[in-house]
Amino acid sequence: KAGVTQTPRYLIKTRGQQVTLSCSPISGHRSVSWYQQTPGQGLQFLFEYFSETQRNKGNFPGRFSGRQFSNSRSEMNVSTLELGDSALYLCASRQDVNTEAFFGQGTRLTVV
Amino acid sequence: KNEVEQSPQNLTAQEGEFITINCSYSVGISALHWLQQHPGGGIVSLFMLSSGKKKHGRLIATINIQEKHSSLHITASHPRDSAVYICAAGNTGNQFYFGTGTSLTVIP
């Protein structure tokens, strides 16, 4: 059974650009959630999608957005990148609430 | 105030020692998760607990719902256990609140 796949693994972008990250969940999992990890703030919840609907959103500016497709794959978009957006972005897939979460390897974004 | 507090932040142990990492949370949870993160970033889910105790190999996780406290124990620690261990409280809204992590180094 394939795990959670995040692409790309590494990305370098310039301040002001926009970026799209992708997460393919485990087959059969309908919940995909996204997290930002920085040395200063640790892991923080961005948002969660279930069956193409955003169910929860963390405390991040509107520059951070996401969507989920009918095959449960999810994308996360960050517009007008800032230096402080440099982080490891992780996604996790679950069948639903109260089920085990499986994390991807993450996308390491560097904004220069 | 953080919803999830972990201690200690850093831990160095000799190979073979018994290790305990503690986690206290203040939010209502549907489950408490213990995660392991190795250098390079990948996170592995070790346990998901809503009550009692779970054991997997040398790892044991316990939770006391009334006291809002969980512990992760590692018996007979090994250098390959060196990693960051993160406690995460999952609420009914499928949102995680994360602890700041415990960086464990096991010395041969």
PDB file of N, CA and C in Angstrom, chain A residues 9 31 35 37 43 45 48 55-56 88 90 94 96-101 103-105, chain B residues 30-31 33 35 37 40-46 48 86 91-96 98:
ATOM      1  N   ARG A   9       9.766  17.616  -3.320  1.00  0.00           N
ATOM      2  CA  ARG A   9      10.393  17.463  -2.005  1.00  0.00           C
ATOM      3  C   ARG A   9      11.090  18.753  -1.586  1.00  0.00           C
ATOM      4  N   SER A  31      -9.548  12.267   4.117  1.00  0.00           N
ATOM      5  CA  SER A  31      -9.147  13.466   4.845  1.00  0.00           C
ATOM      6  C   SER A  31      -7.683  13.771   4.574  1.00  0.00           C
ATOM      7  N   TYR A  35       0.182  21.083   7.259  1.00  0.00           N
ATOM      8  CA  TYR A  35       0.849  21.669   8.411  1.00  0.00           C
ATOM      9  C   TYR A  35       2.106  22.385   7.964  1.00  0.00           C
ATOM     10  N   GLN A  37       5.840  23.621   9.394  1.00  0.00           N
ATOM     11  CA  GLN A  37       6.798  23.439  10.478  1.00  0.00           C
ATOM     12  C   GLN A  37       7.972  24.381  10.287  1.00  0.00           C
ATOM     13  N   LEU A  43       5.236  22.860  14.704  1.00  0.00           N
ATOM     14  CA  LEU A  43       4.210  22.411  13.759  1.00  0.00           C
ATOM     15  C   LEU A  43       2.922  23.171  14.000  1.00  0.00           C
ATOM     16  N   PHE A  45      -1.103  23.861  12.346  1.00  0.00           N
ATOM     17  CA  PHE A  45      -2.160  23.382  11.462  1.00  0.00           C
ATOM     18  C   PHE A  45      -2.549  24.469  10.471  1.00  0.00           C
ATOM     19  N   GLU A  48      -7.696  21.509   6.751  1.00  0.00           N
ATOM     20  CA  GLU A  48      -8.044  20.118   6.530  1.00  0.00           C
ATOM     21  C   GLU A  48      -9.179  20.026   5.530  1.00  0.00           C
ATOM     22  N   ARG A  55     -12.872  21.561   5.952  1.00  0.00           N
ATOM     23  CA  ARG A  55     -13.615  21.395   7.196  1.00  0.00           C
ATOM     24  C   ARG A  55     -13.063  22.250   8.321  1.00  0.00           C
ATOM     25  N   ASN A  56     -11.768  22.521   8.277  1.00  0.00           N
ATOM     26  CA  ASN A  56     -11.132  23.281   9.337  1.00  0.00           C
ATOM     27  C   ASN A  56     -10.034  24.135   8.748  1.00  0.00           C
ATOM     28  N   LEU A  88       9.062  23.688   6.348  1.00  0.00           N
ATOM     29  CA  LEU A  88       8.717  22.352   5.887  1.00  0.00           C
ATOM     30  C   LEU A  88       7.200  22.250   5.906  1.00  0.00           C
ATOM     31  N   LEU A  90       4.040  19.853   5.587  1.00  0.00           N
ATOM     32  CA  LEU A  90       3.684  18.443   5.697  1.00  0.00           C
ATOM     33  C   LEU A  90       2.203  18.255   5.462  1.00  0.00           C
ATOM     34  N   ARG A  94      -5.870  10.680   6.469  1.00  0.00           N
ATOM     35  CA  ARG A  94      -6.582   9.820   7.411  1.00  0.00           C
ATOM     36  C   ARG A  94      -7.864   9.372   6.745  1.00  0.00           C
ATOM     37  N   ASP A  96     -10.693   9.192   8.471  1.00  0.00           N
ATOM     38  CA  ASP A  96     -11.603  10.201   9.029  1.00  0.00           C
ATOM     39  C   ASP A  96     -11.159  10.505  10.446  1.00  0.00           C
ATOM     40  N   VAL A  97     -11.982  11.229  11.179  1.00  0.00           N
ATOM     41  CA  VAL A  97     -11.687  11.571  12.574  1.00  0.00           C
ATOM     42  C   VAL A  97     -11.460  10.289  13.372  1.00  0.00           C
ATOM     43  N   ASN A  98     -10.587  10.376  14.352  1.00  0.00           N
ATOM     44  CA  ASN A  98     -10.300   9.245  15.254  1.00  0.00           C
ATOM     45  C   ASN A  98      -9.679   8.060  14.552  1.00  0.00           C
ATOM     46  N   THR A  99      -9.059   8.306  13.440  1.00  0.00           N
ATOM     47  CA  THR A  99      -8.267   7.258  12.794  1.00  0.00           C
ATOM     48  C   THR A  99      -6.828   7.740  12.718  1.00  0.00           C
ATOM     49  N   GLU A 100      -5.941   6.798  12.532  1.00  0.00           N
ATOM     50  CA  GLU A 100      -4.519   7.116  12.544  1.00  0.00           C
ATOM     51  C   GLU A 100      -4.167   8.044  11.376  1.00  0.00           C
ATOM     52  N   ALA A 101      -3.256   8.960  11.657  1.00  0.00           N
ATOM     53  CA  ALA A 101      -2.798   9.884  10.617  1.00  0.00           C
ATOM     54  C   ALA A 101      -1.484   9.385  10.033  1.00  0.00           C
ATOM     55  N   PHE A 103       1.686  10.602   7.673  1.00  0.00           N
ATOM     56  CA  PHE A 103       2.295  11.827   7.170  1.00  0.00           C
ATOM     57  C   PHE A 103       3.158  11.552   5.941  1.00  0.00           C
ATOM     58  N   GLY A 104       3.216  12.540   5.076  1.00  0.00           N
ATOM     59  CA  GLY A 104       4.155  12.509   3.962  1.00  0.00           C
ATOM     60  C   GLY A 104       5.531  12.953   4.416  1.00  0.00           C
ATOM     61  N   GLN A 105       6.495  12.919   3.507  1.00  0.00           N
ATOM     62  CA  GLN A 105       7.873  13.305   3.818  1.00  0.00           C
ATOM     63  C   GLN A 105       8.050  14.821   3.867  1.00  0.00           C
TER      64      GLN A 105
ATOM     65  N   SER B  30     -10.218  14.076  20.898  1.00  0.00           N
ATOM     66  CA  SER B  30     -10.817  12.803  20.517  1.00  0.00           C
ATOM     67  C   SER B  30      -9.739  11.716  20.576  1.00  0.00           C
ATOM     68  N   ALA B  31      -8.481  12.111  20.408  1.00  0.00           N
ATOM     69  CA  ALA B  31      -7.369  11.159  20.507  1.00  0.00           C
ATOM     70  C   ALA B  31      -6.064  11.919  20.672  1.00  0.00           C
ATOM     71  N   HIS B  33      -1.968  11.693  19.870  1.00  0.00           N
ATOM     72  CA  HIS B  33      -1.059  11.004  18.963  1.00  0.00           C
ATOM     73  C   HIS B  33       0.384  11.242  19.388  1.00  0.00           C
ATOM     74  N   LEU B  35       4.115  11.129  17.684  1.00  0.00           N
ATOM     75  CA  LEU B  35       4.757  11.128  16.376  1.00  0.00           C
ATOM     76  C   LEU B  35       6.267  11.108  16.555  1.00  0.00           C
ATOM     77  N   GLN B  37       9.851  12.107  14.473  1.00  0.00           N
ATOM     78  CA  GLN B  37      10.409  12.806  13.312  1.00  0.00           C
ATOM     79  C   GLN B  37      11.928  12.659  13.307  1.00  0.00           C
ATOM     80  N   GLY B  40      15.680  15.301   8.419  1.00  0.00           N
ATOM     81  CA  GLY B  40      15.200  15.189   7.049  1.00  0.00           C
ATOM     82  C   GLY B  40      13.709  15.457   6.982  1.00  0.00           C
ATOM     83  N   GLY B  41      13.022  15.313   8.112  1.00  0.00           N
ATOM     84  CA  GLY B  41      11.665  15.827   8.211  1.00  0.00           C
ATOM     85  C   GLY B  41      10.539  14.833   8.266  1.00  0.00           C
ATOM     86  N   GLY B  42      10.686  13.647   7.691  1.00  0.00           N
ATOM     87  CA  GLY B  42       9.561  12.729   7.638  1.00  0.00           C
ATOM     88  C   GLY B  42       9.007  12.392   9.008  1.00  0.00           C
ATOM     89  N   ILE B  43       7.703  12.368   9.124  1.00  0.00           N
ATOM     90  CA  ILE B  43       7.049  12.066  10.397  1.00  0.00           C
ATOM     91  C   ILE B  43       6.358  10.717  10.307  1.00  0.00           C
ATOM     92  N   VAL B  44       6.530   9.927  11.381  1.00  0.00           N
ATOM     93  CA  VAL B  44       5.883   8.628  11.477  1.00  0.00           C
ATOM     94  C   VAL B  44       4.960   8.649  12.683  1.00  0.00           C
ATOM     95  N   SER B  45       3.753   8.163  12.507  1.00  0.00           N
ATOM     96  CA  SER B  45       2.827   8.070  13.627  1.00  0.00           C
ATOM     97  C   SER B  45       3.156   6.825  14.437  1.00  0.00           C
ATOM     98  N   LEU B  46       3.439   6.999  15.734  1.00  0.00           N
ATOM     99  CA  LEU B  46       3.775   5.873  16.586  1.00  0.00           C
ATOM    100  C   LEU B  46       2.532   5.291  17.254  1.00  0.00           C
ATOM    101  N   MET B  48      -1.792   6.182  18.432  1.00  0.00           N
ATOM    102  CA  MET B  48      -2.986   6.998  18.576  1.00  0.00           C
ATOM    103  C   MET B  48      -3.746   6.426  19.764  1.00  0.00           C
ATOM    104  N   ILE B  86       7.036  13.970  19.078  1.00  0.00           N
ATOM    105  CA  ILE B  86       6.045  15.042  19.134  1.00  0.00           C
ATOM    106  C   ILE B  86       4.713  14.486  19.589  1.00  0.00           C
ATOM    107  N   ASN B  91      -8.514  16.997  17.986  1.00  0.00           N
ATOM    108  CA  ASN B  91      -9.870  17.255  18.478  1.00  0.00           C
ATOM    109  C   ASN B  91     -10.908  16.669  17.524  1.00  0.00           C
ATOM    110  N   THR B  92     -12.177  16.810  17.897  1.00  0.00           N
ATOM    111  CA  THR B  92     -13.240  16.207  17.089  1.00  0.00           C
ATOM    112  C   THR B  92     -13.352  16.881  15.729  1.00  0.00           C
ATOM    113  N   GLY B  93     -12.764  18.058  15.589  1.00  0.00           N
ATOM    114  CA  GLY B  93     -12.760  18.743  14.306  1.00  0.00           C
ATOM    115  C   GLY B  93     -11.634  18.300  13.404  1.00  0.00           C
ATOM    116  N   ASN B  94     -10.956  17.211  13.793  1.00  0.00           N
ATOM    117  CA  ASN B  94      -9.877  16.663  12.975  1.00  0.00           C
ATOM    118  C   ASN B  94      -8.676  17.603  12.902  1.00  0.00           C
ATOM    119  N   GLN B  95      -8.541  18.486  13.877  1.00  0.00           N
ATOM    120  CA  GLN B  95      -7.416  19.408  13.921  1.00  0.00           C
ATOM    121  C   GLN B  95      -6.441  18.949  14.986  1.00  0.00           C
ATOM    122  N   PHE B  96      -5.149  19.060  14.678  1.00  0.00           N
ATOM    123  CA  PHE B  96      -4.118  18.706  15.643  1.00  0.00           C
ATOM    124  C   PHE B  96      -3.555  19.947  16.320  1.00  0.00           C
ATOM    125  N   PHE B  98      -0.096  20.668  18.382  1.00  0.00           N
ATOM    126  CA  PHE B  98       1.174  19.973  18.554  1.00  0.00           C
ATOM    127  C   PHE B  98       1.961  20.500  19.739  1.00  0.00           C
TER     128      PHE B  98
END
